Short mmCIF file of C-alpha atoms (C1' of nucleotides) in Angstrom, two decimals:
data_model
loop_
_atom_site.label_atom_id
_atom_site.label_comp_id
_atom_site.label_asym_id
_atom_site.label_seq_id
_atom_site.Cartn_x
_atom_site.Cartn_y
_atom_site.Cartn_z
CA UNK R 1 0.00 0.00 0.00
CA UNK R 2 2.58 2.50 0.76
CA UNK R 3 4.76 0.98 -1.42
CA UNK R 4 2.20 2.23 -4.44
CA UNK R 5 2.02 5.68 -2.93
CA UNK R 6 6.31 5.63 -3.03
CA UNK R 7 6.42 4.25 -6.30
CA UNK R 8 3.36 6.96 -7.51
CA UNK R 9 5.57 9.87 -5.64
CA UNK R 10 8.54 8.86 -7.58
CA UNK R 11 7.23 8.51 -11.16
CA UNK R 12 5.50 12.07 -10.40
CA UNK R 13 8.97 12.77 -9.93
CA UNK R 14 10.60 12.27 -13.08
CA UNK R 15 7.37 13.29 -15.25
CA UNK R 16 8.71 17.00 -13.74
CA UNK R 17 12.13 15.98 -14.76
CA UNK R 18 13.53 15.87 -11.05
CA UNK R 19 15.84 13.30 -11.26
CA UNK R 20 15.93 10.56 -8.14
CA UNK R 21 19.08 9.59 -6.69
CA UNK R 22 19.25 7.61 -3.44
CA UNK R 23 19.17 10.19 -0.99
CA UNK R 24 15.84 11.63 -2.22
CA UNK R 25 14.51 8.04 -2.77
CA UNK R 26 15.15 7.27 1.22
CA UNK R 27 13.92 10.64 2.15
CA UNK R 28 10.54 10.35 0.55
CA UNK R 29 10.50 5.84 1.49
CA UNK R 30 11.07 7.68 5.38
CA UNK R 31 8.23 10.18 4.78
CA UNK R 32 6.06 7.92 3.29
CA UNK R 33 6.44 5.23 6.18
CA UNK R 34 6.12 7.81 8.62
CA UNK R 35 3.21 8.82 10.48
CA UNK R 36 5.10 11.22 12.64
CA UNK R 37 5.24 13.90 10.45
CA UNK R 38 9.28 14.59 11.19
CA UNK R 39 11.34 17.29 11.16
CA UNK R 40 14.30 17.54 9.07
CA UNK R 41 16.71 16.96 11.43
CA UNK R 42 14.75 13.79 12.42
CA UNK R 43 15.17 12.43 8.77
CA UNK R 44 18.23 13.51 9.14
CA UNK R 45 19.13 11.78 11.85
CA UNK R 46 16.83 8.48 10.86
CA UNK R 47 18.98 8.17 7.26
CA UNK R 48 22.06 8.62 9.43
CA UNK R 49 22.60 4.94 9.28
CA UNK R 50 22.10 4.48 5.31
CA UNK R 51 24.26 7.34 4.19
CA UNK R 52 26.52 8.72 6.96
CA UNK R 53 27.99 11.17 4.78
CA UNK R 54 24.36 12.72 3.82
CA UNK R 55 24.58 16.63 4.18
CA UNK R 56 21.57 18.56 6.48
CA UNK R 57 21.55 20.74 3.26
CA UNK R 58 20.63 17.79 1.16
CA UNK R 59 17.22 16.89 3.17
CA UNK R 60 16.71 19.99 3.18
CA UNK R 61 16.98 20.87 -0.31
CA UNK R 62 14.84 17.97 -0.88
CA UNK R 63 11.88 18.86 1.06
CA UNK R 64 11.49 22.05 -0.74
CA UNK R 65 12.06 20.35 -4.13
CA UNK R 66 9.12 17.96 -2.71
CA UNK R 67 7.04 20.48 -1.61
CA UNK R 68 7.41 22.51 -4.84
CA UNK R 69 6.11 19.33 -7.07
CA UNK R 70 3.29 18.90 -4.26
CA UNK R 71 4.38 15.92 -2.59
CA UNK R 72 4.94 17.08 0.70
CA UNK R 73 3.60 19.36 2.54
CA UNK R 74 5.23 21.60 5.40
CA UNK R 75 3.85 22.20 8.54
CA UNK R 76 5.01 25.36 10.35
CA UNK R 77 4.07 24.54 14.29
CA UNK R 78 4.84 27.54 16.42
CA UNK R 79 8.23 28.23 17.56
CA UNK R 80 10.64 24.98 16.66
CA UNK R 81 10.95 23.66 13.75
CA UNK R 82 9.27 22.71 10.59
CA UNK R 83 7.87 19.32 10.10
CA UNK R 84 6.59 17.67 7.07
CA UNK R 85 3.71 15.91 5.84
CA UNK R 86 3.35 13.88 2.72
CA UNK R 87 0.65 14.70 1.29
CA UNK R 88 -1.83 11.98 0.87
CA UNK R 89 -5.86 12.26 1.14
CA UNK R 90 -6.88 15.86 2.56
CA UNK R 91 -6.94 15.76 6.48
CA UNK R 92 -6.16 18.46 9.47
CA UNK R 93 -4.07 17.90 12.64
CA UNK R 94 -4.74 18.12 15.97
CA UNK R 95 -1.76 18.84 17.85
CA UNK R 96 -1.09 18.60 21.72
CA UNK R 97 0.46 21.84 23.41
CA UNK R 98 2.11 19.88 25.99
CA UNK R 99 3.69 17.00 24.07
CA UNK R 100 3.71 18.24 20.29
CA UNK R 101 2.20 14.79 19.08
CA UNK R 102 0.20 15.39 15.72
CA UNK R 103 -2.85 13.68 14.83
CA UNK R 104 -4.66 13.48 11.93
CA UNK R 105 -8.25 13.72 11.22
CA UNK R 106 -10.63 13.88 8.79
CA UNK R 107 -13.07 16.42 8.23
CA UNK R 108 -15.32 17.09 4.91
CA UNK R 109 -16.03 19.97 2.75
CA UNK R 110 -14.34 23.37 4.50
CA UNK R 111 -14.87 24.34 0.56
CA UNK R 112 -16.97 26.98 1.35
CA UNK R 113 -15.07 28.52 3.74
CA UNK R 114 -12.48 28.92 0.70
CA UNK R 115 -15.61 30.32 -1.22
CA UNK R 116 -16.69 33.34 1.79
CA UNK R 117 -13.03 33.85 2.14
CA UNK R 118 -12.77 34.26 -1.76
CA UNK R 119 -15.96 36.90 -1.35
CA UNK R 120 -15.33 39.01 0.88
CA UNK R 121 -10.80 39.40 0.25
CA UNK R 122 -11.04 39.18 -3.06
CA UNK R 123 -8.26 36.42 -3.02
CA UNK R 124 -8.22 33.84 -5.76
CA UNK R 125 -8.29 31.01 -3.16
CA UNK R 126 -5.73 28.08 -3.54
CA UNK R 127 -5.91 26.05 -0.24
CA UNK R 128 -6.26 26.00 3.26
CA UNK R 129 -4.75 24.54 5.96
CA UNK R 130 -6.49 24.07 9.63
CA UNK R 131 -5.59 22.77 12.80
CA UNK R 132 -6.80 21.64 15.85
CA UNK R 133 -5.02 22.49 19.62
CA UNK R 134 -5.04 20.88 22.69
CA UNK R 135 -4.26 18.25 25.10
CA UNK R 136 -4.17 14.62 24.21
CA UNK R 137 -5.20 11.36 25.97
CA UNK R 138 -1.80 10.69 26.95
CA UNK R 139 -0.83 14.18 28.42
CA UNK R 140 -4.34 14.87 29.93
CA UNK R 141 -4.52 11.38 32.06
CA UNK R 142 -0.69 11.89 32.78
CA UNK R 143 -1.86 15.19 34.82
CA UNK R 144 -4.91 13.50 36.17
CA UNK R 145 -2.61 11.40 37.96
CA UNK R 146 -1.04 13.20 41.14
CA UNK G 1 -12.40 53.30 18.94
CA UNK G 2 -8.63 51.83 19.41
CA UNK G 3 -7.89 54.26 22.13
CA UNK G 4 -10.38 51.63 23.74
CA UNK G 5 -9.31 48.88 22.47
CA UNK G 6 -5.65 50.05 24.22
CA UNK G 7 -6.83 51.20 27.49
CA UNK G 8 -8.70 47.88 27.70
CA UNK G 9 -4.98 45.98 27.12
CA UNK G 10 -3.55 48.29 29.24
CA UNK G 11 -6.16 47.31 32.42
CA UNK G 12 -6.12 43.95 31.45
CA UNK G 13 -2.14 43.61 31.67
CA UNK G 14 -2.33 45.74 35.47
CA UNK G 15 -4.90 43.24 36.28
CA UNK G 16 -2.41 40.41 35.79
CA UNK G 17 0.60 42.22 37.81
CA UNK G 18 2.34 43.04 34.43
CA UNK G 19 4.05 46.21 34.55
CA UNK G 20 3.19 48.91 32.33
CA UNK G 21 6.46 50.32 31.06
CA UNK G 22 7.12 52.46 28.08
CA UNK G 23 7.97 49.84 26.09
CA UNK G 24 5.47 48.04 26.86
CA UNK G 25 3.11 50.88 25.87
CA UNK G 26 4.48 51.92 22.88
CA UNK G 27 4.38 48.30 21.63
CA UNK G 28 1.31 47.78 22.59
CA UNK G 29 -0.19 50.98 20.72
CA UNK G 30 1.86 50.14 17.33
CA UNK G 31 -0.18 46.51 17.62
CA UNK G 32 -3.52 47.95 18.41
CA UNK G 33 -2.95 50.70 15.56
CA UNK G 34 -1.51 48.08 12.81
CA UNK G 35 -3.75 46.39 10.04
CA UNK G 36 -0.15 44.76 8.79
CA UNK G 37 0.37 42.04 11.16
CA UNK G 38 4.08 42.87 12.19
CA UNK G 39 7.21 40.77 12.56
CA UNK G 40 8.89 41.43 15.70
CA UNK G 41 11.69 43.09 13.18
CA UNK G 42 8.95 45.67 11.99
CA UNK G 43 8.01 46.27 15.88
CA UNK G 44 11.60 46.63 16.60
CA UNK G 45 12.32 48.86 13.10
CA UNK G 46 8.83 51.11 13.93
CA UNK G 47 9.94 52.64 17.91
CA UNK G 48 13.24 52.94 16.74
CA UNK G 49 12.54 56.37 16.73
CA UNK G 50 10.95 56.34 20.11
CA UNK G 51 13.60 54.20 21.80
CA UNK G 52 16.41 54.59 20.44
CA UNK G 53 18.18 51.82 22.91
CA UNK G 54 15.58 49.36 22.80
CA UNK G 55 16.59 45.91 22.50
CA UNK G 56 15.26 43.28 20.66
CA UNK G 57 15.11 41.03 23.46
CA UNK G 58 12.79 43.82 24.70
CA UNK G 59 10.38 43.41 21.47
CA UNK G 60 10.22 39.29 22.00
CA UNK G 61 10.11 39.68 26.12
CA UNK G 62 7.08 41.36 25.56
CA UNK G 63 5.33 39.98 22.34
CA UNK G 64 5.92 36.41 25.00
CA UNK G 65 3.94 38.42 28.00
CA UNK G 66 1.33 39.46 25.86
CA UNK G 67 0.95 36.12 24.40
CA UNK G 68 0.24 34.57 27.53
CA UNK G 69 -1.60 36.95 28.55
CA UNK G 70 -3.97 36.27 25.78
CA UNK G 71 -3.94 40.30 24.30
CA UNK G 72 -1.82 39.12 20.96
CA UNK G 73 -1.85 35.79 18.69
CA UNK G 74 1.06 34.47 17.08
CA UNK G 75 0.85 33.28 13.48
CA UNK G 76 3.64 31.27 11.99
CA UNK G 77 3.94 31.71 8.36
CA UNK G 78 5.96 29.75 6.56
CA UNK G 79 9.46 29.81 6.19
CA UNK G 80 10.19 33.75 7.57
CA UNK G 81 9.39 35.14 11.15
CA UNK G 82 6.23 34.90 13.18
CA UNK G 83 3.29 37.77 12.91
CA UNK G 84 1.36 39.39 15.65
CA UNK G 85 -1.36 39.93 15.63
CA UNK G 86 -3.97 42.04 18.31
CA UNK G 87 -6.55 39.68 19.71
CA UNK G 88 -9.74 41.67 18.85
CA UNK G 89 -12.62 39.46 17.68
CA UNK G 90 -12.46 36.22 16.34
CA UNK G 91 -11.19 36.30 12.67
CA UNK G 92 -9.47 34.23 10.38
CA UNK G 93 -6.69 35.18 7.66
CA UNK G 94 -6.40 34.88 3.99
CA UNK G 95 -2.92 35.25 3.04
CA UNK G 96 -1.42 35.75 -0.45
CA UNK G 97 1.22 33.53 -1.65
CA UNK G 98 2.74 36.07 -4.05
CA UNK G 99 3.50 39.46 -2.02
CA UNK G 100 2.76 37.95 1.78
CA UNK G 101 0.09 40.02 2.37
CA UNK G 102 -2.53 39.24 5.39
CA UNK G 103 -6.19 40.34 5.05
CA UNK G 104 -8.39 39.01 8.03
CA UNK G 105 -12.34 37.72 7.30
CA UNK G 106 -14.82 36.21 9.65
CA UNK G 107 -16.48 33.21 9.23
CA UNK G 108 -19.20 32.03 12.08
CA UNK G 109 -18.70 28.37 14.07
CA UNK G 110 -15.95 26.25 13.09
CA UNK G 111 -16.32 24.88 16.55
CA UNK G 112 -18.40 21.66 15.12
CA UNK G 113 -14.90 21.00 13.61
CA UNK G 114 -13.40 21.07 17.11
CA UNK G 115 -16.52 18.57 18.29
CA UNK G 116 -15.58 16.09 15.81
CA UNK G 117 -11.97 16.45 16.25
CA UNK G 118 -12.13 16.07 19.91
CA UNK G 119 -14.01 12.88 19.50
CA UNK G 120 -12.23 11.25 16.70
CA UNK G 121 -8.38 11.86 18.07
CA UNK G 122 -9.56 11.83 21.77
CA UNK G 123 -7.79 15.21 22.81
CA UNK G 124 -9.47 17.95 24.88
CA UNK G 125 -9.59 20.52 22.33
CA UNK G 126 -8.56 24.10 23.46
CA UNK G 127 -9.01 26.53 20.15
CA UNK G 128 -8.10 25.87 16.32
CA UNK G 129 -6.39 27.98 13.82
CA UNK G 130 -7.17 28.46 10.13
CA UNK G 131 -5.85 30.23 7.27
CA UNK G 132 -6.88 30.16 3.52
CA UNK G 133 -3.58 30.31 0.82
CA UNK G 134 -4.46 32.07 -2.87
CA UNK G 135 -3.83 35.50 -4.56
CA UNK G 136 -4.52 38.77 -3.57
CA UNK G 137 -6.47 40.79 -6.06
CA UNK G 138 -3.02 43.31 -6.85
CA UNK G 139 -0.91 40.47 -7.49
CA UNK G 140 -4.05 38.57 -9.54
CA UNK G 141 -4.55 41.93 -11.85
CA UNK G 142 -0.19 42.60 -12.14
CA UNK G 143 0.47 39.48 -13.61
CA UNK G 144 -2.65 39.69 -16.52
CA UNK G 145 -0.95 42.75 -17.51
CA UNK G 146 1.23 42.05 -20.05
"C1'" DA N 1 11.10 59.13 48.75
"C1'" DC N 2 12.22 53.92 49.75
"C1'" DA N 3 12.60 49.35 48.94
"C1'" DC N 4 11.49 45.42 46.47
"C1'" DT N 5 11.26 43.12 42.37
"C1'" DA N 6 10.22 43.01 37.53
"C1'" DT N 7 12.08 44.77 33.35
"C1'" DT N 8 15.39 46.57 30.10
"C1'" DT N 9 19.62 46.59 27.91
"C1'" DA N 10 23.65 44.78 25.66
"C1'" DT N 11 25.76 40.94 24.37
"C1'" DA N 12 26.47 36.36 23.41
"C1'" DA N 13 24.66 31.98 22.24
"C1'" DA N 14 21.62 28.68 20.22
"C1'" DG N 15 18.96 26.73 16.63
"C1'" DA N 16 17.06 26.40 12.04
"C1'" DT N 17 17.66 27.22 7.42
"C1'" DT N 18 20.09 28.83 3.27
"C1'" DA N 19 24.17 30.11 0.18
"C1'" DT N 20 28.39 28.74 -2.05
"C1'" DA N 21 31.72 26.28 -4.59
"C1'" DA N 22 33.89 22.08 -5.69
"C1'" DA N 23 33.24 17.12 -6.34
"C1'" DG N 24 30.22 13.55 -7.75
"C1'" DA N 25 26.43 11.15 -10.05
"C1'" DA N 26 21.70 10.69 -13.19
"C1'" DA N 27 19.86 10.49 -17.63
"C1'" DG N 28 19.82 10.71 -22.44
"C1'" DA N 29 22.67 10.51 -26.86
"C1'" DC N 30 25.69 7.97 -29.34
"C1'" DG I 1 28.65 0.59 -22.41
"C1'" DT I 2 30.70 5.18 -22.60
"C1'" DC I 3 30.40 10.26 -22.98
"C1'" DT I 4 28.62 14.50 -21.92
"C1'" DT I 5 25.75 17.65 -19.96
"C1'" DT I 6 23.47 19.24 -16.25
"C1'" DC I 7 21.57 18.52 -11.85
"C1'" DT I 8 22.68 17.10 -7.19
"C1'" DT I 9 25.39 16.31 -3.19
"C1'" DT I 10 28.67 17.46 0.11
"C1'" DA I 11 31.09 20.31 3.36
"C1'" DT I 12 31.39 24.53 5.17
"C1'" DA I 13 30.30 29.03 6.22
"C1'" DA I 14 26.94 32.46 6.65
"C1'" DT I 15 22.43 34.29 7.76
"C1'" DC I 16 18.41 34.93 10.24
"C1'" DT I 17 15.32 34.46 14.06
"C1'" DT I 18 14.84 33.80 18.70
"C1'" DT I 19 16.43 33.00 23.48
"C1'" DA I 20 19.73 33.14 27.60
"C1'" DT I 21 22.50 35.83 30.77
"C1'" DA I 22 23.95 39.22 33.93
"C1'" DA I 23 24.32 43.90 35.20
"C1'" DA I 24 21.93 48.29 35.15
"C1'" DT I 25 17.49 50.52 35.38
"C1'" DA I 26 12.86 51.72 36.44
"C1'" DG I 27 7.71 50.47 38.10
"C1'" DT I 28 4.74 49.98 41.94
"C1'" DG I 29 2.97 49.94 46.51
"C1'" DT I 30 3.96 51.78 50.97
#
DNA sequence: ACACTATTTATAAAGATTATAAAGAAAGAC
DNA sequence: GTCTTTCTTTATAATCTTTATAAATAGTGT
């Protein structure tokens, strides 16, 4: 199953002429395995093993090349880092302020949002992106607890 | 009508045995007074004049106070620095992908989303955040001209 | 005006991300 | 399979945003 979505990923790859070498293949096999959603020093650190001579700059330069064909999708979550998404079927995140664990969830039609939004800014309207904060099971019976 | 909207930021800060400094003052006023969503740079860049020997540590110290205070939002955008933005009513924000710009719109109950995600992940949902990504209507008309 | 304590300042440090230039490797042509 | 071109990787340095630290300063209640 996720090996269809790697191989799809990678053949949307080259039909945009990006070419695939090793280090991009393991970065998007990690991302697609992943349901962390990981920063890019945690790839970093995860493909440590595989190529010990990989460069920070590389994932990162990958990640935007992925993001730029649509693959991936970046995640901006307050003050650390960036972590990164690849993109499957549409879903938000919930996201606990104490731990940082992200969840997904599904949630349909927030279309016409896009359409007020379109309305009343005048934007032509791309996308959106929503999330959810909070406290998770984990955290919340962890403070229960005394 | 912001003079208001400042002397109720003001009370509210004395209430919580935050001192009201200059600074603190002259920050808050350039928030209350600014459609533009500022960086902490721009805060920083716009009381130059005032204080000259302001430090920048000043401008985060305080956007962090008035954070938890609940008086200002932070929005994370993407790869550059975080916006603040002056908690006023609830709004949400378009922004455009070409020039950056932030325009806010309202849009009534997205708190069934925070029902379903709360029941579907498990969390104890707090608040949500959502933005919608497109092109603002001067970028949209510059790029038809030809 | 005094004293107590929070805040500011100046500076350095940390952390994330990007720029640069040289070395290396994909992909298509032959 | 080899060549060639061009893209990619690597290693390093630089940049940018944000936070930590310690001494100097200034609010606030009395």
């Amino acid at each position: 199953m996720s090996e269809m979505q790697l191989r799809d990923a990678l053949d949307s790859l080259k039909g945009t002429g990006v070419r695939i070498t090793p280090q991009r293949h393991a970065i998007l096999e990690f991302l697609v395995g992943s349901m962390s959603h990981p920063t890019a020093d945690d790839i970093y650190k995860a493909l440590e093993g595989k190529f010990p001579n990989m460069s920070v700059a590389t994932v990162y330069n990958n990640l935007r090349v992925f993001r730029e064909v649509g693959l991936v999708k970046e995640l901006t979550y307050g003050d650390s880092s960036s972590r990164f998404d690849f993109v499957t079927t549409d879903h938000y995140h919930a996201i606990c302020q104490e731990c940082g664990k992200i969840v997904d969830f599904h949630y349909p039609g927030l279309d016409e949002v896009e359409h007020l939004a379109s309305h009343v800014t005048g934007f032509r309207v791309n996308n959106h992106r929503m999330e959810v904060y909070g406290v998770c099971q984990d955290c919340g019976t962890k403070k229960e607890a005394h």
